[in-house]
Short mmCIF file of C-alpha atoms in Angstrom, two decimals:
data_model
loop_
_atom_site.label_atom_id
_atom_site.label_comp_id
_atom_site.label_asym_id
_atom_site.label_seq_id
_atom_site.Cartn_x
_atom_site.Cartn_y
_atom_site.Cartn_z
CA MET A 1 14.53 -36.46 12.33
CA LEU A 2 13.31 -33.10 11.07
CA LEU A 3 9.70 -34.06 11.82
CA LYS A 4 10.60 -35.21 15.32
CA ASN A 5 12.45 -31.96 15.93
CA ILE A 6 9.48 -29.93 14.65
CA TYR A 7 7.30 -31.88 17.08
CA ASN A 8 9.74 -31.19 19.92
CA GLU A 9 9.88 -27.50 19.06
CA PHE A 10 6.11 -27.29 19.00
CA ILE A 11 5.90 -29.02 22.41
CA LYS A 12 8.34 -26.38 23.69
CA ILE A 13 6.05 -23.62 22.37
CA LEU A 14 3.05 -25.23 24.06
CA ALA A 15 4.94 -25.59 27.33
CA LYS A 16 5.63 -21.85 27.57
CA PRO A 17 2.94 -19.74 29.29
CA ARG A 18 3.59 -16.84 26.93
CA SER A 19 2.19 -18.93 24.06
CA TYR A 20 -1.24 -18.68 25.65
CA ILE A 21 -0.97 -14.92 26.20
CA GLY A 22 -1.47 -14.43 22.45
CA ILE A 23 -4.58 -16.61 22.28
CA GLY A 24 -5.93 -15.11 25.50
CA ALA A 25 -5.31 -11.52 24.40
CA LEU A 26 -6.88 -12.22 21.01
CA THR A 27 -9.98 -13.70 22.66
CA LEU A 28 -10.29 -10.76 25.05
CA LEU A 29 -9.81 -8.15 22.30
CA ILE A 30 -12.39 -9.75 20.03
CA CYS A 31 -14.88 -10.13 22.90
CA ILE A 32 -14.45 -6.41 23.70
CA ILE A 33 -15.03 -5.46 20.04
CA LEU A 34 -18.09 -7.74 19.83
CA PHE A 35 -19.49 -6.23 23.02
CA ALA A 36 -18.84 -2.66 21.78
CA MET A 37 -20.53 -3.39 18.46
CA LYS A 38 -23.51 -5.04 20.11
CA ALA A 39 -23.85 -2.09 22.48
CA ASP A 40 -23.34 0.79 20.04
CA GLY A 41 -22.66 -0.54 16.58
CA SER A 42 -25.18 1.81 14.98
CA SER A 43 -22.97 4.84 15.64
CA PHE A 44 -20.14 3.09 13.84
CA ILE A 45 -22.42 2.42 10.87
CA SER A 46 -23.50 6.05 10.85
CA PHE A 47 -19.81 7.03 10.77
CA VAL A 48 -19.20 4.77 7.74
CA THR A 49 -22.17 6.10 5.77
CA SER A 50 -21.97 9.72 7.01
CA SER A 51 -20.48 11.03 3.75
CA PHE A 52 -23.63 10.02 1.88
CA GLU A 53 -26.30 10.46 4.54
CA GLN A 54 -27.47 13.85 3.26
CA THR A 55 -28.68 12.43 -0.01
CA LEU A 56 -28.94 8.65 0.41
CA SER A 57 -30.53 6.27 2.86
CA PHE A 58 -29.00 2.86 3.54
CA ASN A 59 -31.56 0.13 4.19
CA GLY A 60 -31.01 -3.45 5.31
CA THR A 61 -28.95 -5.23 7.95
CA ILE A 62 -25.71 -3.30 7.65
CA LEU A 63 -24.39 -4.32 11.07
CA ASN A 64 -23.92 -8.04 10.54
CA GLY A 65 -21.39 -10.75 11.23
CA ASN A 66 -19.55 -10.21 7.97
CA LEU A 67 -18.98 -6.50 8.71
CA ILE A 68 -17.92 -7.24 12.32
CA ALA A 69 -15.39 -9.82 11.05
CA PHE A 70 -13.97 -7.23 8.65
CA ILE A 71 -13.77 -4.59 11.40
CA ILE A 72 -12.01 -7.07 13.72
CA LEU A 73 -9.48 -7.97 11.06
CA GLN A 74 -8.79 -4.32 10.30
CA MET A 75 -8.30 -3.47 13.96
CA LEU A 76 -6.25 -6.50 14.94
CA ILE A 77 -3.89 -6.74 12.00
CA VAL A 78 -1.84 -4.03 13.76
CA HIS A 79 -1.71 -5.89 17.07
CA ILE A 80 -1.44 -9.57 16.11
CA PRO A 81 2.19 -9.26 14.93
CA LEU A 82 3.11 -8.47 18.56
CA LEU A 83 1.38 -11.66 19.73
CA VAL A 84 3.21 -13.68 17.08
CA ALA A 85 6.60 -12.09 17.83
CA LEU A 86 6.07 -12.73 21.53
CA VAL A 87 6.42 -16.45 20.86
CA THR A 88 8.56 -16.71 17.74
CA GLY A 89 11.07 -14.07 18.89
CA ASP A 90 12.02 -16.40 21.73
CA LEU A 91 12.55 -19.55 19.67
CA ILE A 92 16.34 -19.27 19.18
CA SER A 93 17.35 -16.56 21.65
CA GLY A 94 15.37 -18.34 24.39
CA GLU A 95 17.64 -21.36 23.99
CA ALA A 96 20.67 -19.12 24.31
CA ALA A 97 19.24 -17.34 27.37
CA MET A 98 18.42 -20.62 29.13
CA GLY A 99 21.70 -22.23 28.13
CA THR A 100 20.02 -25.10 26.29
CA VAL A 101 21.44 -24.08 22.89
CA ARG A 102 24.56 -26.23 23.46
CA MET A 103 22.53 -29.30 24.22
CA LEU A 104 20.36 -28.57 21.18
CA ALA A 105 23.41 -28.34 18.93
CA THR A 106 24.76 -31.70 20.13
CA LYS A 107 21.72 -33.49 18.75
CA PRO A 108 22.27 -35.60 15.62
CA ILE A 109 20.63 -32.92 13.43
CA SER A 110 22.22 -30.09 11.49
CA ARG A 111 21.91 -26.52 12.71
CA THR A 112 20.13 -25.66 9.46
CA LYS A 113 17.45 -28.23 10.26
CA ILE A 114 17.18 -26.89 13.82
CA VAL A 115 16.34 -23.42 12.46
CA ILE A 116 13.95 -24.86 9.84
CA SER A 117 12.17 -26.93 12.50
CA LYS A 118 11.85 -23.85 14.71
CA PHE A 119 10.49 -21.87 11.74
CA ILE A 120 7.93 -24.59 10.94
CA ALA A 121 6.90 -24.91 14.62
CA GLY A 122 6.50 -21.09 14.73
CA ALA A 123 4.46 -21.28 11.50
CA VAL A 124 2.15 -23.90 13.07
CA TYR A 125 1.65 -21.62 16.11
CA THR A 126 0.96 -18.66 13.79
CA PHE A 127 -1.52 -20.81 11.85
CA ILE A 128 -3.35 -21.79 15.06
CA LEU A 129 -3.50 -18.12 16.06
CA THR A 130 -4.93 -17.25 12.59
CA LEU A 131 -7.47 -20.09 12.83
CA TRP A 132 -8.58 -18.84 16.24
CA LEU A 133 -8.91 -15.36 14.75
CA ILE A 134 -11.08 -16.79 11.93
CA PHE A 135 -13.27 -18.68 14.38
CA LEU A 136 -13.84 -15.72 16.71
CA SER A 137 -14.14 -12.97 14.13
CA LEU A 138 -16.20 -14.69 11.48
CA PHE A 139 -18.12 -17.57 13.05
CA VAL A 140 -18.83 -16.09 16.49
CA SER A 141 -19.71 -12.71 14.91
CA LYS A 142 -22.11 -14.39 12.50
CA PHE A 143 -23.64 -16.34 15.37
CA ILE A 144 -24.25 -13.13 17.35
CA PHE A 145 -25.04 -10.62 14.59
CA GLY A 146 -26.29 -12.85 11.78
CA SER A 147 -25.16 -12.75 8.17
CA GLY A 148 -25.69 -10.16 5.43
CA ASP A 149 -24.09 -7.99 2.75
CA LEU A 150 -20.74 -6.46 3.56
CA ILE A 151 -19.96 -2.75 3.36
CA VAL A 152 -16.25 -2.22 2.89
CA LEU A 153 -14.94 1.25 3.63
CA ASN A 154 -11.99 2.30 1.50
CA SER A 155 -10.31 5.66 1.22
CA GLU A 156 -11.87 5.89 -2.27
CA GLY A 157 -15.43 5.03 -1.32
CA LEU A 158 -17.70 2.15 -0.36
CA VAL A 159 -17.82 -1.31 -1.87
CA ILE A 160 -20.95 -3.32 -1.04
CA LEU A 161 -20.53 -7.05 -1.52
CA LYS A 162 -23.31 -9.60 -1.67
CA GLU A 163 -23.62 -12.08 1.20
CA GLN A 164 -23.09 -15.09 -1.09
CA ASP A 165 -19.98 -13.44 -2.56
CA ILE A 166 -18.14 -13.00 0.74
CA LEU A 167 -17.07 -16.36 2.26
CA TRP A 168 -14.54 -17.23 -0.48
CA ARG A 169 -13.04 -13.74 -0.08
CA TYR A 170 -12.60 -14.35 3.66
CA GLY A 171 -11.07 -17.78 2.95
CA LEU A 172 -8.43 -16.35 0.61
CA SER A 173 -7.83 -13.23 2.68
CA PHE A 174 -7.10 -15.38 5.74
CA ILE A 175 -4.47 -17.30 3.75
CA VAL A 176 -2.79 -14.00 2.79
CA ALA A 177 -3.15 -12.72 6.38
CA PHE A 178 -1.46 -15.94 7.57
CA LEU A 179 1.41 -15.35 5.10
CA SER A 180 1.74 -11.78 6.46
CA LEU A 181 1.93 -13.03 10.04
CA LEU A 182 4.38 -15.75 8.95
CA THR A 183 6.64 -12.97 7.65
CA VAL A 184 6.49 -11.34 11.10
CA SER A 185 7.39 -14.73 12.56
CA SER A 186 10.41 -14.93 10.17
CA VAL A 187 11.53 -11.42 11.09
CA SER A 188 11.47 -12.28 14.80
CA ILE A 189 13.22 -15.66 14.24
CA CYS A 190 15.89 -13.81 12.23
CA PHE A 191 16.40 -11.29 15.06
CA SER A 192 16.29 -14.17 17.53
CA ALA A 193 19.30 -15.78 15.83
CA PHE A 194 21.33 -12.65 16.57
CA ALA A 195 20.20 -12.17 20.17
CA GLU A 196 21.03 -13.79 23.49
CA ASN A 197 17.79 -12.80 25.26
CA SER A 198 14.05 -12.91 24.44
CA ILE A 199 13.12 -9.25 24.78
CA GLY A 200 15.51 -7.93 22.12
CA PRO A 201 14.00 -9.81 19.13
CA ILE A 202 10.40 -9.08 20.19
CA VAL A 203 11.05 -5.33 20.62
CA SER A 204 13.16 -5.17 17.46
CA THR A 205 10.42 -6.89 15.42
CA MET A 206 7.77 -4.46 16.63
CA ALA A 207 10.15 -1.51 16.07
CA VAL A 208 10.70 -2.61 12.46
CA ILE A 209 6.95 -3.06 11.87
CA ILE A 210 6.17 0.39 13.34
CA LEU A 211 8.98 2.04 11.36
CA PHE A 212 7.99 0.40 8.05
CA THR A 213 4.29 1.14 8.66
CA ILE A 214 5.04 4.82 9.25
CA ILE A 215 7.18 4.96 6.10
CA GLY A 216 4.38 3.21 4.19
CA SER A 217 1.67 5.55 5.40
CA MET A 218 3.57 8.74 4.58
CA GLU A 219 2.57 10.03 1.16
CA VAL A 220 5.99 11.43 0.44
CA SER A 221 7.46 10.84 -2.98
CA VAL A 222 10.91 10.03 -1.57
CA PHE A 223 9.51 6.86 0.05
CA GLN A 224 7.46 5.76 -2.95
CA ASN A 225 10.36 3.76 -4.45
CA ILE A 226 10.97 1.90 -1.15
CA LYS A 227 7.36 1.22 -0.25
CA PRO A 228 6.71 -1.65 -2.71
CA PHE A 229 9.53 -3.65 -1.12
CA LEU A 230 8.53 -3.26 2.53
CA PHE A 231 6.75 -6.31 3.89
CA THR A 232 4.42 -4.07 5.92
CA THR A 233 3.05 -2.64 2.66
CA HIS A 234 1.86 -6.11 1.71
CA MET A 235 0.61 -7.10 5.17
CA ALA A 236 -2.70 -5.42 4.38
CA SER A 237 -3.06 -7.10 0.98
CA TRP A 238 -5.72 -9.42 2.44
CA ARG A 239 -7.97 -6.38 2.08
CA SER A 240 -7.62 -6.51 -1.70
CA PHE A 241 -9.88 -9.58 -1.81
CA PHE A 242 -12.71 -7.24 -0.76
CA GLU A 243 -12.25 -4.96 -3.75
CA ASP A 244 -14.43 -5.30 -6.83
CA PRO A 245 -12.98 -6.50 -9.16
CA VAL A 246 -10.33 -8.34 -7.15
CA PRO A 247 -6.85 -7.10 -8.22
CA TYR A 248 -5.30 -10.57 -8.52
CA SER A 249 -2.03 -9.35 -10.04
CA LYS A 250 -1.55 -6.95 -7.12
CA ILE A 251 -2.26 -9.71 -4.59
CA PHE A 252 0.03 -12.14 -6.44
CA ASN A 253 2.77 -9.51 -6.32
CA SER A 254 2.24 -9.12 -2.56
CA ILE A 255 2.40 -12.90 -2.06
CA ILE A 256 5.71 -13.05 -3.97
CA ILE A 257 7.18 -10.18 -1.93
CA LEU A 258 6.10 -11.85 1.35
CA VAL A 259 7.43 -15.29 0.30
CA VAL A 260 10.76 -13.75 -0.76
CA HIS A 261 10.97 -11.98 2.62
CA ASN A 262 10.35 -15.28 4.41
CA VAL A 263 13.01 -17.09 2.38
CA ILE A 264 15.61 -14.35 2.85
CA LEU A 265 14.94 -13.90 6.59
CA VAL A 266 15.02 -17.64 7.36
CA SER A 267 18.19 -17.98 5.24
CA ILE A 268 19.83 -15.18 7.27
CA ALA A 269 18.75 -16.92 10.49
CA ILE A 270 20.20 -20.25 9.24
CA PHE A 271 23.45 -18.57 8.19
CA LYS A 272 23.81 -16.76 11.53
CA PHE A 273 22.90 -19.84 13.61
CA ASN A 274 25.42 -21.94 11.70
CA LYS A 275 28.13 -19.35 12.46
CA LYS A 276 27.01 -18.88 16.08
CA ASP A 277 29.64 -19.50 18.73
CA ILE A 278 27.89 -21.67 21.30
CA THR A 279 30.99 -22.61 23.23
CA SER A 280 31.51 -19.28 25.00
CA MET B 1 -56.14 54.25 -17.14
CA LYS B 2 -54.37 52.06 -19.71
CA LYS B 3 -51.87 50.98 -17.04
CA LEU B 4 -54.68 50.04 -14.68
CA LEU B 5 -56.39 48.03 -17.40
CA PHE B 6 -53.10 46.28 -18.23
CA LEU B 7 -52.44 45.43 -14.58
CA SER B 8 -56.03 44.13 -14.15
CA LEU B 9 -55.67 41.94 -17.23
CA PHE B 10 -52.28 40.69 -16.01
CA PHE B 11 -53.72 39.85 -12.58
CA ILE B 12 -56.70 38.03 -14.12
CA GLN B 13 -54.32 36.10 -16.40
CA VAL B 14 -52.00 35.08 -13.49
CA THR B 15 -54.99 34.07 -11.36
CA SER B 16 -56.41 31.93 -14.16
CA PHE B 17 -52.97 30.30 -14.70
CA SER B 18 -52.76 29.57 -10.97
CA GLN B 19 -56.29 28.13 -10.99
CA GLU B 20 -55.41 25.89 -13.94
CA ALA B 21 -52.30 24.74 -12.14
CA ASN B 22 -54.28 24.01 -8.99
CA GLN B 23 -56.92 22.11 -10.91
CA LEU B 24 -54.33 19.96 -12.66
CA LEU B 25 -52.50 19.35 -9.40
CA GLU B 26 -55.79 18.46 -7.70
CA ARG B 27 -56.34 15.76 -10.34
CA VAL B 28 -52.81 14.44 -9.72
CA VAL B 29 -53.36 14.48 -5.93
CA ALA B 30 -56.74 12.70 -6.37
CA LYS B 31 -54.94 9.87 -8.14
CA ILE B 32 -52.26 9.75 -5.47
CA THR B 33 -54.75 9.68 -2.60
CA SER B 34 -56.86 7.01 -4.31
CA VAL B 35 -54.05 4.60 -3.47
CA LYS B 36 -54.49 3.79 0.23
CA ASP B 37 -51.75 1.20 0.27
CA TYR B 38 -49.63 -0.86 -2.05
CA SER B 39 -46.85 -3.41 -2.13
CA VAL B 40 -44.56 -3.81 -5.12
CA ASP B 41 -41.47 -5.75 -6.21
CA ALA B 42 -38.54 -3.48 -6.89
CA SER B 43 -35.31 -3.96 -8.79
CA ILE B 44 -32.85 -1.25 -7.76
CA LYS B 45 -29.79 -0.38 -9.80
CA THR B 46 -27.44 2.09 -8.19
CA ASP B 47 -24.83 3.99 -10.14
CA ILE B 48 -23.28 6.38 -7.67
CA PRO B 49 -19.74 7.72 -7.70
CA PHE B 50 -17.64 6.35 -4.78
CA ILE B 51 -20.09 3.46 -4.19
CA LYS B 52 -19.85 0.03 -5.85
CA ILE B 53 -22.98 -2.06 -5.46
CA LEU B 54 -24.69 -4.69 -7.60
CA PRO B 55 -28.42 -4.42 -8.48
CA VAL B 56 -30.68 -5.43 -5.61
CA LYS B 57 -34.21 -6.90 -5.49
CA ALA B 58 -36.54 -5.70 -2.77
CA LYS B 59 -40.18 -5.50 -1.75
CA ILE B 60 -41.63 -2.06 -1.07
CA TYR B 61 -44.65 -1.47 1.16
CA PHE B 62 -46.53 1.84 1.36
CA LYS B 63 -49.58 2.86 3.39
CA GLN B 64 -51.24 6.26 3.61
CA LYS B 65 -50.28 8.74 4.88
CA ASP B 66 -46.57 8.19 5.12
CA LYS B 67 -45.82 4.62 6.13
CA PHE B 68 -43.02 3.23 4.02
CA LYS B 69 -40.96 0.06 4.34
CA ILE B 70 -38.43 -1.60 2.13
CA VAL B 71 -37.63 -5.27 2.72
CA SER B 72 -34.60 -6.87 1.14
CA LYS B 73 -32.14 -9.66 1.87
CA GLY B 74 -29.26 -7.32 1.17
CA ILE B 75 -28.29 -3.68 1.56
CA VAL B 76 -30.41 -1.25 -0.46
CA ILE B 77 -29.48 2.33 -1.25
CA LEU B 78 -32.35 4.72 -1.91
CA PRO B 79 -32.49 8.47 -2.40
CA LYS B 80 -33.26 10.24 0.86
CA GLN B 81 -35.84 12.43 -0.83
CA GLY B 82 -38.25 12.07 -3.71
CA PHE B 83 -39.63 8.57 -3.32
CA THR B 84 -42.90 8.75 -1.38
CA ASP B 85 -42.39 11.99 0.48
CA VAL B 86 -43.29 14.07 -2.61
CA ASN B 87 -46.68 12.38 -2.79
CA THR B 88 -47.15 12.84 0.95
CA PHE B 89 -46.27 16.53 0.61
CA LEU B 90 -48.61 17.02 -2.38
CA SER B 91 -51.44 15.33 -0.47
CA LYS B 92 -51.38 18.20 2.06
CA THR B 93 -52.97 20.68 -0.31
CA ASN B 94 -53.01 23.52 2.23
CA SER B 95 -49.27 23.44 2.74
CA TYR B 96 -48.23 24.81 -0.67
CA MET B 97 -49.21 27.01 -3.56
CA ALA B 98 -48.98 25.98 -7.19
CA VAL B 99 -47.85 28.24 -10.03
CA ASP B 100 -48.27 27.44 -13.70
CA GLY B 101 -44.95 27.41 -15.54
CA GLY B 102 -46.17 26.82 -19.08
CA THR B 103 -45.65 23.73 -21.18
CA LYS B 104 -42.67 21.64 -22.21
CA MET B 105 -42.21 18.73 -24.56
CA ILE B 106 -40.67 15.67 -22.92
CA GLY B 107 -40.02 13.28 -25.74
CA GLU B 108 -43.21 13.40 -27.75
CA LEU B 109 -45.37 14.23 -24.73
CA LYS B 110 -46.58 17.74 -24.08
CA THR B 111 -46.32 18.36 -20.33
CA SER B 112 -47.45 21.18 -18.07
CA LEU B 113 -44.86 22.62 -15.73
CA ILE B 114 -46.16 23.41 -12.27
CA THR B 115 -43.97 25.00 -9.67
CA VAL B 116 -44.93 24.06 -6.12
CA ILE B 117 -43.89 26.48 -3.40
CA PRO B 118 -44.44 25.57 0.24
CA THR B 119 -46.34 28.14 2.31
CA SER B 120 -44.55 27.28 5.54
CA GLU B 121 -41.11 28.78 6.13
CA ASN B 122 -40.03 25.66 8.01
CA SER B 123 -40.95 23.21 5.31
CA GLU B 124 -38.29 20.63 4.39
CA PHE B 125 -39.22 21.22 0.75
CA VAL B 126 -37.88 24.44 -0.69
CA LEU B 127 -39.26 24.14 -4.19
CA ALA B 128 -40.70 21.43 -6.42
CA LYS B 129 -40.99 21.64 -10.19
CA LEU B 130 -43.39 19.09 -11.60
CA TRP B 131 -43.78 18.25 -15.27
CA ILE B 132 -47.27 16.75 -15.50
CA ASP B 133 -49.01 14.85 -18.27
CA PRO B 134 -52.34 16.77 -18.32
CA LYS B 135 -54.16 13.99 -20.17
CA ASN B 136 -53.42 11.23 -17.60
CA ALA B 137 -52.82 13.56 -14.61
CA VAL B 138 -49.52 11.92 -13.66
CA ILE B 139 -46.09 13.36 -12.93
CA ILE B 140 -43.66 12.70 -15.77
CA SER B 141 -40.65 14.44 -14.32
CA SER B 142 -39.84 16.37 -11.18
CA GLN B 143 -37.11 18.49 -9.72
CA ILE B 144 -37.26 18.67 -5.95
CA THR B 145 -35.12 20.95 -3.87
CA THR B 146 -34.97 20.27 -0.16
CA ARG B 147 -33.12 21.87 2.71
CA SER B 148 -31.11 18.80 3.68
CA SER B 149 -30.63 16.84 0.45
CA GLY B 150 -30.17 19.49 -2.23
CA THR B 151 -31.78 18.95 -5.59
CA VAL B 152 -33.10 15.59 -6.81
CA ASN B 153 -34.34 15.07 -10.39
CA VAL B 154 -36.78 12.22 -10.92
CA ASP B 155 -38.10 10.78 -14.18
CA TYR B 156 -41.29 8.70 -14.00
CA PHE B 157 -42.33 6.01 -16.46
CA TYR B 158 -45.74 4.35 -16.39
CA SER B 159 -47.26 1.16 -17.69
CA SER B 160 -49.98 -1.04 -16.13
CA GLU B 161 -50.77 1.10 -13.07
CA LEU B 162 -51.16 4.40 -14.92
CA ALA B 163 -54.76 4.65 -13.67
CA PHE B 164 -53.45 4.85 -10.09
CA GLY B 165 -50.58 7.16 -10.98
CA LEU B 166 -48.09 4.52 -9.86
CA PRO B 167 -44.91 4.34 -11.95
CA SER B 168 -43.26 1.22 -13.35
CA GLU B 169 -39.86 2.86 -13.38
CA LEU B 170 -38.23 5.75 -11.54
CA ILE B 171 -34.90 7.29 -12.39
CA PHE B 172 -33.37 9.50 -9.71
CA GLU B 173 -30.51 11.88 -10.39
CA ILE B 174 -28.82 13.02 -7.20
CA ASP B 175 -25.96 15.35 -6.36
CA ILE B 176 -23.21 13.42 -4.58
CA LYS B 177 -20.61 15.35 -2.64
CA LYS B 178 -16.99 14.39 -2.97
CA PHE B 179 -16.20 11.42 -0.75
CA LYS B 180 -13.44 12.19 1.71
CA MET B 181 -12.26 9.58 4.16
CA PRO B 182 -8.82 9.65 5.84
CA LYS B 183 -6.79 6.54 4.98
CA SER B 184 -6.09 5.91 8.65
CA VAL B 185 -9.83 5.77 9.34
CA ALA B 186 -10.46 3.46 6.41
CA ALA B 187 -7.43 1.37 7.52
CA ASP B 188 -6.28 1.64 3.94
CA ILE B 189 -2.97 3.29 4.67
CA ASN B 190 -0.92 1.52 2.02
CA ASN B 191 -3.16 2.37 -0.88
CA TYR B 192 -1.24 5.13 -2.61
CA LYS B 193 -2.40 6.67 -5.84
CA PRO B 194 -0.82 9.84 -7.27
CA LYS B 195 -3.16 12.81 -7.03
CA ASP B 196 -4.87 13.85 -10.25
CA LYS B 197 -4.26 17.60 -10.33
CA SER B 198 -6.67 18.11 -13.20
CA LYS B 199 -9.62 17.27 -10.91
CA LYS B 200 -11.20 20.15 -9.06
CA LYS B 201 -11.38 20.06 -5.26
CA ASN B 202 -14.78 19.31 -3.70
CA GLU B 203 -16.16 18.55 -7.13
CA ASN B 204 -19.76 17.30 -6.90
CA LYS B 205 -20.84 14.38 -9.04
CA LYS B 206 -24.17 13.03 -10.20
CA GLY B 207 -25.50 9.71 -8.97
CA ILE B 208 -28.22 7.72 -10.74
CA ILE B 209 -30.60 5.31 -9.01
CA THR B 210 -32.97 3.36 -11.25
CA ILE B 211 -35.89 1.59 -9.60
CA LYS B 212 -38.01 -0.79 -11.71
CA LEU B 213 -41.35 -1.59 -10.10
CA SER B 214 -43.53 -4.57 -10.92
CA ASN B 215 -46.33 -6.74 -9.47
CA TYR B 216 -48.20 -3.96 -7.72
CA ILE B 217 -50.80 -5.05 -5.19
CA ILE B 218 -52.97 -1.99 -4.62
CA ASN B 219 -55.55 -1.19 -1.93
CA LYS B 220 -55.66 -4.75 -0.59
CA GLY B 221 -54.77 -3.68 2.95
CA ILE B 222 -51.36 -3.98 4.61
CA ASN B 223 -50.83 -4.92 8.24
CA ASP B 224 -49.24 -2.09 10.28
CA ALA B 225 -46.84 -4.60 11.84
CA ILE B 226 -44.93 -4.67 8.54
CA PHE B 227 -43.89 -1.06 9.02
CA GLU B 228 -42.55 -1.59 12.52
CA LYS B 229 -38.78 -1.47 12.79
CA LYS B 230 -37.02 -4.79 13.33
#
């Protein structure tokens, strides 16, 4: 019954035009970035290496598919949560807004399973969005720009990774990026359980992400105790796979924090949906 | 009269020192210019603060007067100054004057210090100090100061191609300015590390680039197409 309900929920997601906005926007954004890099990527490279250009010269194919994929990920990780929330924020509240929540609750399936099936259907959508991101950013970029070593720009300097040492890093970083986006999905589903319309959960999710990101980026000691527990702090942990050596304990910590967030948020959504008055 | 005699002797002495320096430098330049072109396999190890990179293998091509190309599968970091441009600069014998700076022991080798001062005010080179092995007429160590890149120290080691004055190993020591990149630009906003107050602001650090050169192919002719940008 749960599987059938997951299937139904996923069909509902596919039937909504807004589900394609995310994929369309992602495609457009990546195409714009690819065009910009093809047209004037050298100025970007010069910006990356400018701190060393007085004394050092960088030779080789710096502007390659691996670097473009990294740039795309860096740029889009801020925007993709909106595309995820656009769909997942509507999963429960959309039923309430359309008045179908009563019919849904009369099905021979518990409310807990309804929320879980919605969460899993949202996760599948998020996974498809992440896969599309992988395809466009990594494979299309490599097709257009070719492969090569990757220069990673950190606030502490440059890390140059060998071409043959990159693909596994992308593979693992995409898994962590998916987990980050899944957390965004859980946040919006949680808000969705409290709301009666679609806009509220989407806006609230984005507001929380913006607020937490600002708190995380402020180097003020008063926030340093809170920062490790904000999910936005760990949303960029995919980047850690491009450090040398890879800080596995730090990444593992981020994964735990994100998983705990998912469990707590879905539990809150289940609790709220079970207590929801659908008769009035 | 005594003063005049002293000044004359001093002038003669300085002139003879300068002549000796020029003669030694001419021998070095003769070796440099005897190499019309070469290709060589390079193994480049970079140890620069703020940059993490593994050793890289590359192929280097050079053709007189100043054609230079490095071919590698990966990204290669080289010093901006001091690789072939010193030789190119020394080849233009009218563009500088050489001053004898005495002798200095480098390891167990007695070297002659020659200070090279460009005659043109607009020269990229400001000053070059060359420690030369007078027996083999090769540069053992150099300190090059340029307008744009600051000072670069280079140590030269020779083996099979000593006769051509081509080194088998080069060690560059470069001044690296403190790396400063806003976290928002690096998209690394969540990476927080407490500031180390003991460190000085804008502290410059030294970077080392070691280039091991092997399998020289000298004066066999290199197609100009290799030097064209791809």
